[in-house]
mmCIF file with all atom_site columns, C-alpha atoms and ligand atoms in Angstrom:
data_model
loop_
_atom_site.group_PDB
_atom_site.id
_atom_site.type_symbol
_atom_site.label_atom_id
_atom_site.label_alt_id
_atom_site.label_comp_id
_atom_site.label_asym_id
_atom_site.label_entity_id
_atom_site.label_seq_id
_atom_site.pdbx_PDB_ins_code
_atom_site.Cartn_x
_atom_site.Cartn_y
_atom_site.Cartn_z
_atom_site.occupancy
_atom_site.B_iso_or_equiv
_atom_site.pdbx_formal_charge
_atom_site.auth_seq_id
_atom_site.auth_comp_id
_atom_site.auth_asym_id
_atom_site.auth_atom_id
_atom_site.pdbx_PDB_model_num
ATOM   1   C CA . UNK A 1 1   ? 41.895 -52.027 -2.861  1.00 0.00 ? 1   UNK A CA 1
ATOM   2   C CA . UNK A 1 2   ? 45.100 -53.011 -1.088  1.00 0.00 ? 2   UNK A CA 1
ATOM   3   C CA . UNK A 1 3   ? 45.206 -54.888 1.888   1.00 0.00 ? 3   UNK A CA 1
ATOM   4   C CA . UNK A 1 4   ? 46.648 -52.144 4.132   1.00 0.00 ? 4   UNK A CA 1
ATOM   5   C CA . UNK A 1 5   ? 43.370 -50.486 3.065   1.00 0.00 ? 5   UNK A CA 1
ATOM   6   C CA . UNK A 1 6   ? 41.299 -53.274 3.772   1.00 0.00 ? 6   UNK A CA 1
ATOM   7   C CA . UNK A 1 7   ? 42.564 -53.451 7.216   1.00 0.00 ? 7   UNK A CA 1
ATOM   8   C CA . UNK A 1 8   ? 42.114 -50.153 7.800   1.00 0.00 ? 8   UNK A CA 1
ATOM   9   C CA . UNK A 1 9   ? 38.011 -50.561 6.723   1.00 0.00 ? 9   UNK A CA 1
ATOM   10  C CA . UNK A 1 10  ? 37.840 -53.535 8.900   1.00 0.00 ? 10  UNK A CA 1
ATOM   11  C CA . UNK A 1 11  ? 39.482 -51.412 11.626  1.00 0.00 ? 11  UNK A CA 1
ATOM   12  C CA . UNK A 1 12  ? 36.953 -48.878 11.706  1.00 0.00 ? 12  UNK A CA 1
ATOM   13  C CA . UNK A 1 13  ? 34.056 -51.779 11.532  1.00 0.00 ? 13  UNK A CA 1
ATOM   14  C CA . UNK A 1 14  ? 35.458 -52.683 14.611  1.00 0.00 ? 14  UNK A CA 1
ATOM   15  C CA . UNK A 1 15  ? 35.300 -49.731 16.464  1.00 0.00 ? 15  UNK A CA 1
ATOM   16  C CA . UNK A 1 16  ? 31.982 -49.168 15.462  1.00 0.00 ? 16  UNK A CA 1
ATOM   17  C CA . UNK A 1 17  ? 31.090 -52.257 16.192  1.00 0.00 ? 17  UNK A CA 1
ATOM   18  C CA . UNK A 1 18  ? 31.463 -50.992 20.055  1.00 0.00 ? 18  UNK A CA 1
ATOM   19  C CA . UNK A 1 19  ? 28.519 -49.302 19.789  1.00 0.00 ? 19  UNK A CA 1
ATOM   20  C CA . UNK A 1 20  ? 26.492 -52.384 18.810  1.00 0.00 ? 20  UNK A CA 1
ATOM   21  C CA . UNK A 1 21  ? 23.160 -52.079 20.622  1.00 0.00 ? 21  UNK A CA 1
ATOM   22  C CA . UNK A 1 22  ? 22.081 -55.818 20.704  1.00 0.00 ? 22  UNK A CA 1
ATOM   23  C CA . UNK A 1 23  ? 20.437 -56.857 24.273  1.00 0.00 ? 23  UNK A CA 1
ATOM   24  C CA . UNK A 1 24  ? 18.278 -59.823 22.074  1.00 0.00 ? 24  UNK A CA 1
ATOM   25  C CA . UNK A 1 25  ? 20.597 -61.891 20.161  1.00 0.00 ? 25  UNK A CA 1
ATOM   26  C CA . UNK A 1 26  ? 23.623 -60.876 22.026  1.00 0.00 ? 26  UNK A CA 1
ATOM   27  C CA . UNK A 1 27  ? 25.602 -60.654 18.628  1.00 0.00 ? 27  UNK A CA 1
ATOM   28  C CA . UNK A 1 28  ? 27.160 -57.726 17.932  1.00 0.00 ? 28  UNK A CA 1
ATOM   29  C CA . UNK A 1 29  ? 28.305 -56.525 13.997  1.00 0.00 ? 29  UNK A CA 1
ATOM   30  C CA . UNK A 1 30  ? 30.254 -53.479 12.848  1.00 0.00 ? 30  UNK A CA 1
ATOM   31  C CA . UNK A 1 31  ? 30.353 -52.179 9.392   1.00 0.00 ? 31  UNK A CA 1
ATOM   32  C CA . UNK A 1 32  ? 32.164 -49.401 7.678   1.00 0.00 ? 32  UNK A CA 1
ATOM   33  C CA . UNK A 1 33  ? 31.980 -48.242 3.826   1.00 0.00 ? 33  UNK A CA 1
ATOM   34  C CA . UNK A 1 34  ? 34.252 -46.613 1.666   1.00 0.00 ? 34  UNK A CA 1
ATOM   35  C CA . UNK A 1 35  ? 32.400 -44.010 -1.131  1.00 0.00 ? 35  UNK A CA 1
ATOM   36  C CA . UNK A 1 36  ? 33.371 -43.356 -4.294  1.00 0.00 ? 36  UNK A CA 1
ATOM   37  C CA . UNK A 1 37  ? 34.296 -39.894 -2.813  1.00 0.00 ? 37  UNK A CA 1
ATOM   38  C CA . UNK A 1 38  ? 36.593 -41.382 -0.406  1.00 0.00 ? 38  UNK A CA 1
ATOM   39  C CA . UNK A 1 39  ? 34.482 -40.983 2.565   1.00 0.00 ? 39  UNK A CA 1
ATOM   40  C CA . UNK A 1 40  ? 33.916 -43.283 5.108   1.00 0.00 ? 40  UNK A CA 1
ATOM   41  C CA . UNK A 1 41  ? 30.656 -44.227 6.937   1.00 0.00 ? 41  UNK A CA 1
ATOM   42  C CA . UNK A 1 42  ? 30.600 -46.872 10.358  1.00 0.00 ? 42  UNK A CA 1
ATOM   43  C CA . UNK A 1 43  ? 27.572 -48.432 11.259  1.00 0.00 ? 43  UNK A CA 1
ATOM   44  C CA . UNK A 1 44  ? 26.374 -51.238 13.881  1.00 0.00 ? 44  UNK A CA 1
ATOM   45  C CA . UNK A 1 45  ? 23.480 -53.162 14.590  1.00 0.00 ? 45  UNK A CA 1
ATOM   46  C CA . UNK A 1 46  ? 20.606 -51.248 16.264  1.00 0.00 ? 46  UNK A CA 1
ATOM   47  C CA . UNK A 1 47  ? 18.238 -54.083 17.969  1.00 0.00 ? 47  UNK A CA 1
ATOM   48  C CA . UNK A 1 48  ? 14.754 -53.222 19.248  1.00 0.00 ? 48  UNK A CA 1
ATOM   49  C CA . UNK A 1 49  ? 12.030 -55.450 21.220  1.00 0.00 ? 49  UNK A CA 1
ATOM   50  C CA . UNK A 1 50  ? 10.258 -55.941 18.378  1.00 0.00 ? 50  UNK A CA 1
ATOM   51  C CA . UNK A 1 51  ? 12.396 -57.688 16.228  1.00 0.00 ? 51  UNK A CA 1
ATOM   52  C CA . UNK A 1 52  ? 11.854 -57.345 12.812  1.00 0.00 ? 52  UNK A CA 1
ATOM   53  C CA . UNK A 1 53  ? 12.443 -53.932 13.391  1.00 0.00 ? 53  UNK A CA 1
ATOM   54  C CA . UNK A 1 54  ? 16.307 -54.687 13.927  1.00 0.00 ? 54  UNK A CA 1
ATOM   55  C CA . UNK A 1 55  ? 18.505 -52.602 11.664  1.00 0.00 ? 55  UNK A CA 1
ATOM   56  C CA . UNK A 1 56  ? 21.840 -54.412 10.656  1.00 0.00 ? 56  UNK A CA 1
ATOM   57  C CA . UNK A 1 57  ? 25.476 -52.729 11.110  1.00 0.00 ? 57  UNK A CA 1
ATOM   58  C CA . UNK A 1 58  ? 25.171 -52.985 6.962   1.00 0.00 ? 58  UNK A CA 1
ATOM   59  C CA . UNK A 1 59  ? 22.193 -50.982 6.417   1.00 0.00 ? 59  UNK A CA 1
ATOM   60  C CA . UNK A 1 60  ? 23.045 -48.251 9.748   1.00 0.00 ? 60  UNK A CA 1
ATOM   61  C CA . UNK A 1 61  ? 26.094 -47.502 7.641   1.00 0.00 ? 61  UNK A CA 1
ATOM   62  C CA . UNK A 1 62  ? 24.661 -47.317 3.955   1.00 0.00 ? 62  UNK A CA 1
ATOM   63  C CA . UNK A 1 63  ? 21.677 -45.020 5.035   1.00 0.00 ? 63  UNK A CA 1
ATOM   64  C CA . UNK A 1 64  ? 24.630 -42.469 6.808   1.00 0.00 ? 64  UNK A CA 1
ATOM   65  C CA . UNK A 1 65  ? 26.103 -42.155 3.829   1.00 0.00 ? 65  UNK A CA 1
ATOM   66  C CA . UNK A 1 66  ? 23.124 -42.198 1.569   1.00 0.00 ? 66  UNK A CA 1
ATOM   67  C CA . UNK A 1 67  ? 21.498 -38.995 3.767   1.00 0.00 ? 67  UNK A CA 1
ATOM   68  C CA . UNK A 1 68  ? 24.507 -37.470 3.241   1.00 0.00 ? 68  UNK A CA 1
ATOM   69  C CA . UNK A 1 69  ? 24.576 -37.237 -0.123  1.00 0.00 ? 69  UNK A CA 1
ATOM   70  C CA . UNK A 1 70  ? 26.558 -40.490 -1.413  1.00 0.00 ? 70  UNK A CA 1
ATOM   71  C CA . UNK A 1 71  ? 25.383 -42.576 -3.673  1.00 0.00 ? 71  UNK A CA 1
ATOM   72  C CA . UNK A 1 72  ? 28.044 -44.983 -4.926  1.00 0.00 ? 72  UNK A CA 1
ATOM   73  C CA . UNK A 1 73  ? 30.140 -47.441 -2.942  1.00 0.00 ? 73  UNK A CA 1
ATOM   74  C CA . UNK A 1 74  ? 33.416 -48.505 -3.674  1.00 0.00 ? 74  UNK A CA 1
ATOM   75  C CA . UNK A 1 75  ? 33.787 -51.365 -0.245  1.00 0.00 ? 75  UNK A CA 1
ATOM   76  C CA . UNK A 1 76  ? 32.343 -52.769 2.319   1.00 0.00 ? 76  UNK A CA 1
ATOM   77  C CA . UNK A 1 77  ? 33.510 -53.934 5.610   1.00 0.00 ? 77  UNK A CA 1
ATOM   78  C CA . UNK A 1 78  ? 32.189 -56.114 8.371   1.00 0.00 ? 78  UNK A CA 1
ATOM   79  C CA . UNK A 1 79  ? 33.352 -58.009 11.364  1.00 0.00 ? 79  UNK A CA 1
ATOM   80  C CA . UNK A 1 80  ? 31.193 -59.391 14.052  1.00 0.00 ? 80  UNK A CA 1
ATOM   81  C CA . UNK A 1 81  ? 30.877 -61.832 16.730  1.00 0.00 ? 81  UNK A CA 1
ATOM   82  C CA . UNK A 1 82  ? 29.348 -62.724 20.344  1.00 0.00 ? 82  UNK A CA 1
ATOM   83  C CA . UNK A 1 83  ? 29.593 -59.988 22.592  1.00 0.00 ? 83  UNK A CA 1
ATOM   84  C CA . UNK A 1 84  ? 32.642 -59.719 24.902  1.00 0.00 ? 84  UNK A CA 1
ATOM   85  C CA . UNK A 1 85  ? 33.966 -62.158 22.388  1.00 0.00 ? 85  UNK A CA 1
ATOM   86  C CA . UNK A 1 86  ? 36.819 -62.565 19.898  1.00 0.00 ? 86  UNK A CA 1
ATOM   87  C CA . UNK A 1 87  ? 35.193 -62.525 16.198  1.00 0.00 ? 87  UNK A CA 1
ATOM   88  C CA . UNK A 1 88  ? 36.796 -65.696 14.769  1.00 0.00 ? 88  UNK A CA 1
ATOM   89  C CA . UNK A 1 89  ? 34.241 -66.222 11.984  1.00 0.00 ? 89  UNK A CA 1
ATOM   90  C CA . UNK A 1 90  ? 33.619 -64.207 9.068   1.00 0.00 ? 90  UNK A CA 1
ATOM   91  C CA . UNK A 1 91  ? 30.196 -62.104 9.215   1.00 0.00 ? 91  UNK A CA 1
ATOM   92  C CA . UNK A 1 92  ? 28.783 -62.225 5.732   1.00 0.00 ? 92  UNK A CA 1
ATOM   93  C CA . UNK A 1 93  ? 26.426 -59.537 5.118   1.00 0.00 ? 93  UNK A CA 1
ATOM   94  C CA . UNK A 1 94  ? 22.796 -61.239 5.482   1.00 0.00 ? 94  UNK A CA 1
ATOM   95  C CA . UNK A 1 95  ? 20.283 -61.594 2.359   1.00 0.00 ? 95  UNK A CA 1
ATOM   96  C CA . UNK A 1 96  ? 18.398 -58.444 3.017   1.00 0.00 ? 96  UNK A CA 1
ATOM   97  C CA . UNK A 1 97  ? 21.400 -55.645 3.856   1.00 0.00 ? 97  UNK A CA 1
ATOM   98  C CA . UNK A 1 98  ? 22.709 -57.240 -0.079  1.00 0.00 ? 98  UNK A CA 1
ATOM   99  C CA . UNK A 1 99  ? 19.272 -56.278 -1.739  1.00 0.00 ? 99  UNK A CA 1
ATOM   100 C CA . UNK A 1 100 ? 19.914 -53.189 -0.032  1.00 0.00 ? 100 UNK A CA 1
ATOM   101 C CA . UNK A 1 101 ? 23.320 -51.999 -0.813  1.00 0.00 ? 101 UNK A CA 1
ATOM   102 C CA . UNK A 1 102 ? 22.682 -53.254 -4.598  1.00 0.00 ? 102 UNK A CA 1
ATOM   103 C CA . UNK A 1 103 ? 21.337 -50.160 -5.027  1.00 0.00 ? 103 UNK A CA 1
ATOM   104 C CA . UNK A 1 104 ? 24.543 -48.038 -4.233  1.00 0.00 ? 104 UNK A CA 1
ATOM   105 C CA . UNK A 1 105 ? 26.944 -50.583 -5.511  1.00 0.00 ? 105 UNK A CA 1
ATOM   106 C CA . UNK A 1 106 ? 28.519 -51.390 -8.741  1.00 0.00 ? 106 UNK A CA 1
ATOM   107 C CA . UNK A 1 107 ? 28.439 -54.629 -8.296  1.00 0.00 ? 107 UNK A CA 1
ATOM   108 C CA . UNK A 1 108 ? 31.958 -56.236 -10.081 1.00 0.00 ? 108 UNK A CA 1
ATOM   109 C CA . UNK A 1 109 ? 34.327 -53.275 -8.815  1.00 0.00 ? 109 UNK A CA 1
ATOM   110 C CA . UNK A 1 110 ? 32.678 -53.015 -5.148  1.00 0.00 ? 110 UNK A CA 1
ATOM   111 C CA . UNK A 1 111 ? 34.657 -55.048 -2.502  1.00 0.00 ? 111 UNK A CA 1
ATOM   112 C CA . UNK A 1 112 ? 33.225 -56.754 0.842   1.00 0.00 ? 112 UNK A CA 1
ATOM   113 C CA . UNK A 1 113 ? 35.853 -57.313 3.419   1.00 0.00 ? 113 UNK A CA 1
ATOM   114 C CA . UNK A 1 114 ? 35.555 -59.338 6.083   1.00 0.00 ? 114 UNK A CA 1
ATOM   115 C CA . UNK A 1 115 ? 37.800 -60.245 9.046   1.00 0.00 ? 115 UNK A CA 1
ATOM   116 C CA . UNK A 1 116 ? 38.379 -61.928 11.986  1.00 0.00 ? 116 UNK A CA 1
ATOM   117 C CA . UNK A 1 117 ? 39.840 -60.916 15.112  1.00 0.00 ? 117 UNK A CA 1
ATOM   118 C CA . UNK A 1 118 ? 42.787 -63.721 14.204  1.00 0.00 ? 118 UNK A CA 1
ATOM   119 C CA . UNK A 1 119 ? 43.730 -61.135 11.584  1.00 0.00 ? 119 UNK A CA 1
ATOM   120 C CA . UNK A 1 120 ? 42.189 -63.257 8.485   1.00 0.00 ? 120 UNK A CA 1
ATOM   121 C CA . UNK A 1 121 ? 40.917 -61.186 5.529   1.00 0.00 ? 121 UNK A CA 1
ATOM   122 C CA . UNK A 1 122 ? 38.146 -62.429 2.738   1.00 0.00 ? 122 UNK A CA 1
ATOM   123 C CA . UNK A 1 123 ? 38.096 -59.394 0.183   1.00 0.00 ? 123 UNK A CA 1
ATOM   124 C CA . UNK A 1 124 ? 35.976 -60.450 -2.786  1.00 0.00 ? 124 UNK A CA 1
ATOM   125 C CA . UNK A 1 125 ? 33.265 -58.248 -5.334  1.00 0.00 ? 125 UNK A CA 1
ATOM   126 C CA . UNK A 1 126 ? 29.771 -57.788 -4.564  1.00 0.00 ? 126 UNK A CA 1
ATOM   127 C CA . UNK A 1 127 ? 28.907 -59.492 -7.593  1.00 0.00 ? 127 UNK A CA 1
ATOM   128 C CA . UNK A 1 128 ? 29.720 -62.483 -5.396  1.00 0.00 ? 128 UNK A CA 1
ATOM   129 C CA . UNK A 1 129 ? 27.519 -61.978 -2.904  1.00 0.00 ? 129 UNK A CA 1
ATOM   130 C CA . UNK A 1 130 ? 24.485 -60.916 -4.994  1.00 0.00 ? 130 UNK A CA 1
ATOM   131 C CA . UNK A 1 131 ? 24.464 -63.016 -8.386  1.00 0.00 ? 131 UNK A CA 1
ATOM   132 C CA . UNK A 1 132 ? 21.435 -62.256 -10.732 1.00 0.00 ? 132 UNK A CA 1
ATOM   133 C CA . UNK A 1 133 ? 20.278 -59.482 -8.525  1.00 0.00 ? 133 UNK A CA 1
ATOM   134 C CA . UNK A 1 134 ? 17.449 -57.276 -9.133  1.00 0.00 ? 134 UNK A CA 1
ATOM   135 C CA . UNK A 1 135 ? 17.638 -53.834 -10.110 1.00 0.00 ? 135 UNK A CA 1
ATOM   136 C CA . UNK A 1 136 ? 15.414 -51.391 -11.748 1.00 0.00 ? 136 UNK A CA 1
ATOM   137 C CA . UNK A 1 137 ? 17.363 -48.433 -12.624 1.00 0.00 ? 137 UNK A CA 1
ATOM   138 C CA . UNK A 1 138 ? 18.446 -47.705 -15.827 1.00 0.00 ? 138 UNK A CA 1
ATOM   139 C CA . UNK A 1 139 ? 22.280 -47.393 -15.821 1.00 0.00 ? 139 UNK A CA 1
HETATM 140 N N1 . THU B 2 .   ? 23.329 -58.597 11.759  1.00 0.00 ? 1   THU B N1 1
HETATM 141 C C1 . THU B 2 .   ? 23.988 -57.547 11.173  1.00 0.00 ? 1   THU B C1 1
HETATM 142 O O1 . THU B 2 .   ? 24.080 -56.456 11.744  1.00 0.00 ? 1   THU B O1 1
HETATM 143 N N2 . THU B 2 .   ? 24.522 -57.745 9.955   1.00 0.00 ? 1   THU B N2 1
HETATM 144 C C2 . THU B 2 .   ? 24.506 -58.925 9.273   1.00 0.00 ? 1   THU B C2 1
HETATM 145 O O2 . THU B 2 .   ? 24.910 -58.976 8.131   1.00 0.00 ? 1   THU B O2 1
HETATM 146 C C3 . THU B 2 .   ? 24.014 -60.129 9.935   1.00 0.00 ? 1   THU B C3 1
HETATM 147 C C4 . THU B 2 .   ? 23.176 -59.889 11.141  1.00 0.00 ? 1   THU B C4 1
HETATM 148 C C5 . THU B 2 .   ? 22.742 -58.398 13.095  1.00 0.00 ? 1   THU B C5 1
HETATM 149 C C6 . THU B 2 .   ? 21.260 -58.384 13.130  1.00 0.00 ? 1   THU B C6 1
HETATM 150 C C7 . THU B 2 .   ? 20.996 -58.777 14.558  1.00 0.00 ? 1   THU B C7 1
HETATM 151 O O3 . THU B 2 .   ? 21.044 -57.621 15.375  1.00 0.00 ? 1   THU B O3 1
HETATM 152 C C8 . THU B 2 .   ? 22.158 -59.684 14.920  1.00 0.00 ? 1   THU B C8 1
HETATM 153 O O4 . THU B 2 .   ? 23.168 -59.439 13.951  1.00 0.00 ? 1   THU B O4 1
HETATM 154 C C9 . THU B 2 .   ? 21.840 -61.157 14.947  1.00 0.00 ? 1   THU B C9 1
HETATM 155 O O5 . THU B 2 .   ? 21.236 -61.555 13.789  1.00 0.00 ? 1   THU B O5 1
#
């Protein structure tokens, strides 16, 4: 993964990022991941009133990708920030959204990318994210 490419992930977080739908916490995150087959899936955060039934940017994206047919992800992007405001911290994909894309991952050659609007970017393995994870499939 060169950086070029990285930016390029990050770029399309962004943009889908736009279509955050967040009206209760007013934060809105963008994600976009690269399959093994070279696709590329966007996703944002889809709120609702009752809140545990929030879906993050993370998990929009994986389950496009996963209900169209692919299985194995090779990185990970995600910016997000305030609405109607720069992103200048990194948005670390949250406990649940790593349980999730475990599944799809292999974990020491997958990257996560994150960025900020100041043009920083954090590109390290899932591994990182998820040490000692659990997984029950037989690889
Ligand atoms: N959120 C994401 O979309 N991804 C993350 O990794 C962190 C949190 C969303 C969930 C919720 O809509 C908002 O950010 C505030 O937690």
């Amino acid at each position: 993964m060169t950086e070029t490419e990285a930016r390029k992930l990050l770029e399309l977080a962004e943009g889908a990022r736009a279509f955050s739908y967040s009206p209760y916490s007013g934060f809105c995150v963008g994600a976009a991941i690269l399959t093994e087959s070279g696709k590329i899936f966007t996703g944002c955060n889809v709120e609702n009133a009752s809140f545990g039934a929030t879906i993050c940017a993370e998990r929009t994206a994986a389950l496009k990708a996963v209900s169209e047919g692919e299985r194995r992800f090779t990185a990970l992007a995600v910016v997000g920030g305030r609405k109607d405001a720069p992103c200048d911290e990194r948005c670390a994909p949250c406990g649940m959204c790593r349980q999730f894309l475990s599944e799809f991952v292999n974990p020491k050659e997958c990257m996560v990318i994150l960025g900020t609007s100041e043009g920083s970017v954090d590109i390290r393995p899932f591994a990182e994210y998820l040490p000692f994870g659990f997984t029950n499939l037989e690889e």
